[in-house]
Coordinates of C-alpha atoms in Angstrom, one line a residue:
M1 CA 244.5 14.0 76.7
D2 CA 242.9 13.8 73.3
F3 CA 242.2 10.3 73.8
I4 CA 240.6 10.7 77.1
V5 CA 237.9 12.8 76.1
V6 CA 237.1 10.5 73.7
L7 CA 238.1 7.4 76.0
F8 CA 235.3 9.7 78.3
A9 CA 232.0 10.7 76.3
A10 CA 232.2 7.1 74.3
I11 CA 231.9 5.6 78.2
I12 CA 228.9 8.7 78.5
G13 CA 227.0 8.3 75.8
D14 CA 226.3 4.5 76.3
L15 CA 225.7 4.9 79.8
I16 CA 222.9 7.9 78.1
W17 CA 222.0 5.2 75.3
G18 CA 222.6 2.0 76.6
N19 CA 219.4 0.7 76.5
K20 CA 219.5 -1.4 72.6
K21 CA 221.0 -4.8 72.3
N22 CA 223.8 -3.6 69.5
F23 CA 225.4 -1.4 67.0
S24 CA 222.5 -2.8 64.8
E25 CA 219.1 -1.4 66.6
R26 CA 221.1 2.0 66.7
L27 CA 222.1 2.8 62.6
N28 CA 219.7 1.3 61.7
Y29 CA 219.3 3.3 58.5
L30 CA 223.5 1.9 57.6
V31 CA 222.8 -1.5 58.5
I32 CA 220.1 -1.5 54.8
V33 CA 222.0 0.5 53.2
F34 CA 225.6 -2.2 54.6
G35 CA 222.7 -4.6 53.5
R36 CA 221.6 -3.4 50.2
F37 CA 225.4 -3.6 49.2
I38 CA 225.7 -6.5 49.6
D39 CA 222.7 -7.5 47.9
F40 CA 224.3 -5.7 44.6
I41 CA 227.9 -7.4 45.6
D42 CA 226.4 -10.4 45.2
R43 CA 224.5 -10.2 42.4
E44 CA 227.9 -9.3 40.2
F45 CA 230.5 -10.3 41.9
N46 CA 229.8 -13.4 43.7
K47 CA 227.6 -15.3 40.6
D48 CA 226.5 -19.1 40.9
E49 CA 228.4 -20.1 37.6
F50 CA 231.6 -19.0 39.1
S51 CA 233.9 -21.3 40.7
D52 CA 235.4 -21.2 43.4
N53 CA 238.3 -19.9 43.0
T54 CA 237.5 -16.8 41.8
K55 CA 234.7 -16.3 44.1
V56 CA 237.5 -16.4 47.0
F57 CA 239.7 -13.8 45.4
N58 CA 236.4 -11.3 44.1
G59 CA 235.6 -11.4 48.4
T60 CA 239.3 -11.2 48.8
I61 CA 239.6 -7.9 45.8
I62 CA 236.2 -6.1 48.1
T63 CA 236.6 -6.7 51.4
L64 CA 240.0 -4.7 51.0
M65 CA 239.1 -1.8 48.6
A66 CA 235.9 -2.2 51.6
I67 CA 239.4 -2.0 54.1
I68 CA 241.2 0.8 52.2
I69 CA 237.7 3.7 51.2
L70 CA 237.0 2.8 55.4
W71 CA 240.6 3.3 56.3
F72 CA 240.9 6.5 54.0
L73 CA 236.4 8.1 55.5
A74 CA 238.5 7.2 58.7
I75 CA 241.4 9.4 58.4
I76 CA 239.3 12.6 57.7
L77 CA 237.2 12.1 60.4
E78 CA 239.6 12.2 62.9
K79 CA 241.2 14.8 61.1
I80 CA 238.8 17.0 61.4
L81 CA 237.9 16.1 65.0
F82 CA 239.9 15.0 66.9
G83 CA 242.6 16.9 69.0
N84 CA 240.0 19.5 70.0
F85 CA 237.2 18.9 72.5
V86 CA 234.1 19.6 71.0
G87 CA 236.0 17.5 68.2
N88 CA 236.6 14.1 70.3
I89 CA 233.7 14.9 72.0
L90 CA 231.2 13.9 68.9
I91 CA 233.8 11.5 68.0
G92 CA 233.2 9.5 71.5
F93 CA 229.9 10.1 71.1
F94 CA 230.4 7.9 67.6
V95 CA 232.9 5.7 69.1
S96 CA 229.5 5.0 71.8
L97 CA 227.4 3.0 69.2
F98 CA 230.2 0.5 68.7
L99 CA 229.8 0.0 73.1
N100 CA 227.6 -2.3 74.7
I101 CA 229.1 -2.6 78.6
K102 CA 225.4 -0.9 79.1
S103 CA 222.4 -3.2 77.7
S104 CA 225.3 -6.4 78.4
F105 CA 224.4 -5.4 81.8
N106 CA 221.0 -4.8 81.4
E107 CA 220.7 -8.1 80.2
I108 CA 222.0 -10.1 82.2
K109 CA 220.5 -8.4 85.2
A110 CA 216.8 -9.2 83.2
I111 CA 217.3 -12.4 84.1
Y112 CA 219.0 -12.6 87.8
N113 CA 215.6 -11.0 88.1
N114 CA 213.2 -13.0 85.8
F115 CA 214.8 -15.8 88.5
M116 CA 214.1 -14.2 91.0
D117 CA 210.3 -13.6 90.4
D118 CA 210.7 -17.3 89.3
E119 CA 209.7 -16.4 86.4
I120 CA 211.8 -19.3 84.8
D121 CA 209.9 -18.8 81.3
Q122 CA 210.7 -15.9 80.9
A123 CA 214.4 -16.2 81.8
K124 CA 214.8 -18.5 78.9
D125 CA 213.1 -16.3 76.5
G126 CA 215.2 -13.2 77.2
L127 CA 218.5 -15.7 77.0
G128 CA 217.7 -16.6 73.7
S129 CA 217.0 -13.2 72.3
I130 CA 220.1 -12.5 73.0
S131 CA 222.3 -15.6 72.6
S132 CA 220.2 -16.5 69.2
V133 CA 220.4 -20.0 71.3
D134 CA 216.9 -22.2 71.0
C135 CA 216.6 -22.4 75.3
S136 CA 213.4 -24.3 75.4
E137 CA 215.5 -27.2 77.0
L138 CA 217.7 -25.6 79.3
N139 CA 217.5 -26.2 83.5
E140 CA 218.5 -23.1 85.7
S141 CA 222.1 -24.3 86.1
E142 CA 222.0 -24.7 82.4
I143 CA 220.0 -20.8 82.1
T144 CA 222.4 -19.5 84.1
A145 CA 226.6 -20.7 82.1
L146 CA 224.8 -20.0 79.5
A147 CA 223.3 -16.3 80.8
I148 CA 227.6 -15.5 81.7
D149 CA 229.1 -17.0 79.0
N150 CA 227.3 -14.5 76.5
L151 CA 228.3 -12.0 78.5
F152 CA 231.6 -11.9 79.2
R153 CA 231.2 -13.4 74.8
K154 CA 230.6 -9.3 74.6
L155 CA 232.6 -8.2 76.8
M156 CA 235.2 -9.0 74.4
L157 CA 233.0 -8.2 71.2
H158 CA 232.1 -4.9 72.1
L159 CA 234.2 -3.7 74.4
V160 CA 237.5 -5.3 74.4
C161 CA 238.4 -5.2 71.0
P162 CA 236.6 -2.5 69.1
L163 CA 238.4 0.3 72.5
F164 CA 241.6 -1.8 71.8
W165 CA 241.6 -1.1 67.8
L166 CA 241.6 2.5 68.6
F167 CA 243.8 2.8 71.2
I168 CA 245.9 0.7 69.1
M169 CA 244.9 2.7 65.1
G170 CA 242.4 5.2 66.3
L171 CA 239.4 5.1 64.2
P172 CA 240.9 3.7 61.0
G173 CA 240.8 0.2 63.8
L174 CA 237.7 0.6 64.9
L175 CA 235.6 1.1 62.2
I176 CA 237.3 -1.3 60.0
S177 CA 237.2 -4.0 63.1
N178 CA 233.4 -3.6 63.1
F179 CA 233.4 -3.5 59.0
I180 CA 235.2 -7.2 59.5
S181 CA 232.7 -8.6 62.4
Y182 CA 229.5 -7.5 61.4
A183 CA 230.4 -8.1 57.4
N184 CA 232.4 -12.3 58.5
K185 CA 229.2 -12.6 60.9
L186 CA 226.8 -12.3 57.8
T187 CA 228.7 -14.1 55.3
F188 CA 227.9 -17.2 58.1
Q189 CA 224.3 -16.3 58.8
T190 CA 223.6 -16.5 55.0
G191 CA 225.3 -20.2 54.3
T192 CA 227.3 -22.2 52.3
K193 CA 226.4 -19.5 49.1
Y194 CA 228.2 -16.8 51.0
Q195 CA 231.8 -19.2 52.5
L196 CA 234.2 -19.3 49.4
F197 CA 233.0 -15.4 48.8
G198 CA 233.9 -15.1 52.3
K199 CA 237.0 -16.6 53.3
F200 CA 239.4 -13.6 54.0
I201 CA 237.2 -11.9 55.8
S202 CA 236.9 -14.4 58.2
Y203 CA 240.7 -14.5 57.9
L204 CA 240.8 -10.9 58.9
E205 CA 238.5 -11.9 61.6
N206 CA 240.7 -14.4 63.6
I207 CA 243.2 -11.5 63.5
I208 CA 241.2 -8.6 64.9
Y209 CA 240.1 -11.2 67.8
Y210 CA 243.5 -13.0 68.5
I211 CA 244.4 -10.6 71.3
P212 CA 241.2 -8.9 72.3
S213 CA 239.9 -12.7 73.6
R214 CA 242.9 -13.2 75.7
L215 CA 242.9 -9.7 77.3
T216 CA 239.6 -10.1 78.0
S217 CA 240.8 -13.8 79.5
L218 CA 243.5 -11.8 81.1
L219 CA 241.0 -9.6 83.0
I220 CA 239.1 -12.5 83.5
I221 CA 242.0 -13.7 85.7
L222 CA 242.9 -11.1 87.3
S223 CA 239.2 -10.3 88.5
S224 CA 238.9 -13.4 89.6
F225 CA 242.5 -12.9 91.9
I226 CA 241.1 -9.5 93.4
L227 CA 237.2 -11.0 94.1
K228 CA 238.9 -13.9 96.0
E229 CA 237.1 -16.6 93.0
D230 CA 239.4 -19.5 91.9
W231 CA 241.8 -17.7 88.7
K232 CA 243.9 -20.5 89.6
K233 CA 241.5 -22.9 87.6
A234 CA 240.1 -20.3 85.2
I235 CA 244.7 -20.1 84.0
V236 CA 244.6 -24.1 84.2
T237 CA 241.0 -24.3 82.1
T238 CA 242.0 -21.8 80.2
R239 CA 245.1 -23.5 78.9
E240 CA 243.4 -26.9 78.4
H241 CA 240.1 -25.3 77.1
S242 CA 240.9 -21.7 74.5
K243 CA 242.1 -22.8 71.6
E244 CA 239.2 -26.1 71.0
K245 CA 236.6 -22.8 69.9
S246 CA 238.7 -20.9 66.7
L247 CA 235.5 -19.8 66.0
L248 CA 236.0 -16.4 67.2
N249 CA 238.5 -17.0 69.4
L250 CA 235.2 -16.5 71.5
G251 CA 237.1 -20.0 74.0
W252 CA 239.6 -17.7 75.7
A253 CA 236.7 -16.2 78.1
S254 CA 234.3 -18.5 77.7
A255 CA 237.5 -21.2 79.2
S256 CA 238.2 -18.2 81.2
I257 CA 234.9 -17.7 83.3
A258 CA 234.1 -21.1 83.6
G259 CA 237.5 -22.2 85.8
A260 CA 237.5 -18.7 87.5
L261 CA 233.8 -19.9 88.6
N262 CA 234.2 -23.7 88.5
I263 CA 231.0 -24.0 86.6
I264 CA 230.4 -26.6 83.7
I265 CA 229.6 -23.9 80.0
N266 CA 228.1 -25.7 77.1
V267 CA 229.7 -23.4 74.2
Y268 CA 227.1 -23.2 71.3
D269 CA 227.8 -22.5 67.6
T270 CA 225.4 -20.6 67.0
Y271 CA 226.9 -20.6 63.6
T272 CA 225.8 -24.5 63.0
E273 CA 222.3 -25.2 61.8
N274 CA 221.6 -27.5 65.2
D275 CA 224.1 -25.0 67.4
E276 CA 226.4 -27.5 67.9
F277 CA 228.4 -27.4 71.2
F278 CA 231.4 -27.8 73.4
V279 CA 231.9 -28.0 76.8
I280 CA 234.4 -26.3 78.9
N281 CA 235.0 -27.2 82.4
P282 CA 233.2 -30.3 83.0
D283 CA 234.6 -31.9 85.7
G284 CA 233.5 -27.7 87.1
I285 CA 229.8 -27.9 89.6
Q286 CA 227.1 -29.6 87.8
L287 CA 224.3 -27.6 89.2
I288 CA 224.5 -24.3 89.9
N289 CA 221.6 -21.2 90.7
F290 CA 221.1 -18.5 89.9
D291 CA 223.2 -16.0 92.2
Y292 CA 226.5 -17.0 90.3
I293 CA 224.7 -14.4 88.2
M294 CA 225.7 -12.4 90.4
K295 CA 229.4 -13.6 90.6
G296 CA 229.7 -12.9 86.7
I297 CA 228.3 -9.2 86.5
W298 CA 232.0 -8.3 89.5
I299 CA 234.2 -9.7 87.7
Y300 CA 232.0 -8.7 84.3
I301 CA 232.3 -5.2 85.9
V302 CA 235.7 -5.0 87.8
S303 CA 237.5 -6.6 84.2
I304 CA 235.7 -3.8 82.7
S305 CA 237.6 -1.4 85.3
L306 CA 240.5 -2.2 84.8
F307 CA 240.4 -2.1 80.7
L308 CA 240.0 1.0 81.4
V309 CA 241.5 1.7 84.2
G310 CA 244.6 0.5 81.4
I311 CA 243.3 2.1 78.5
F312 CA 243.9 5.6 80.5
F313 CA 247.2 4.9 81.6
G314 CA 247.9 4.0 78.2
S315 CA 247.5 6.8 76.9
I316 CA 249.7 8.4 79.1
V317 CA 252.9 7.1 79.8

């Protein structure tokens, strides 16, 4: 029952302040502190004169120390708050800071509304700001496909993954999984300098996304079946393309939604200098209109509902 209260408070909290785009905008101060911590680590443990093996070793030790500290802090917080109604509500509101349900919906709905108003340039700008991809040369079909892909990436990253690890490991799982994700993102965004230092944390990220990515794919397939979309094609496409995107395991959600709607999705690697991409479901419909966004939104809503129902019953068993 305690977990159900936490889950309910987390969803309500996301609906209340879910207009923020991501976790870092909600906790700007903590992000600034974390950035200063990274700068300190870089100066002391990632010096240019260090050998490659030393950088990998230092990065591994620092990562393990950070995880241990987060684990103990989360355990202390959980023991203080978890188990009473008010404490559960507070934990739930804290968990909501890591979710991105409402804002993800608002982002793609805004792109749909831009198309409805024939404001394609605004749709390009909006999509570019949330996907970190240059959308200036994309047409309506490409914008629609990328918007749908971005929505289901965030379904995995900002709902399935945090709540899955919260359900499995409690607050320690939530905090550690988000720390690994955010730290690895910084590692790639800062270029080759941190890639050796962050080699271990990149490995850990593949671990924490392994199950959530496949679970998200399953949710998409089940939702497609319920909504009478092409769930069989979703399974086939997932089998064909899921393993192509080892980075963050995002290929699973991309492949499943591409098959379900029978659309072509260019999966962009925003960690590369030229936003390289590969094509998922190249035999899909060549040109789609923005009405496909609504199809994607409905699959998104049903997927969330299935996931929350599953967690609910899992917590009372």
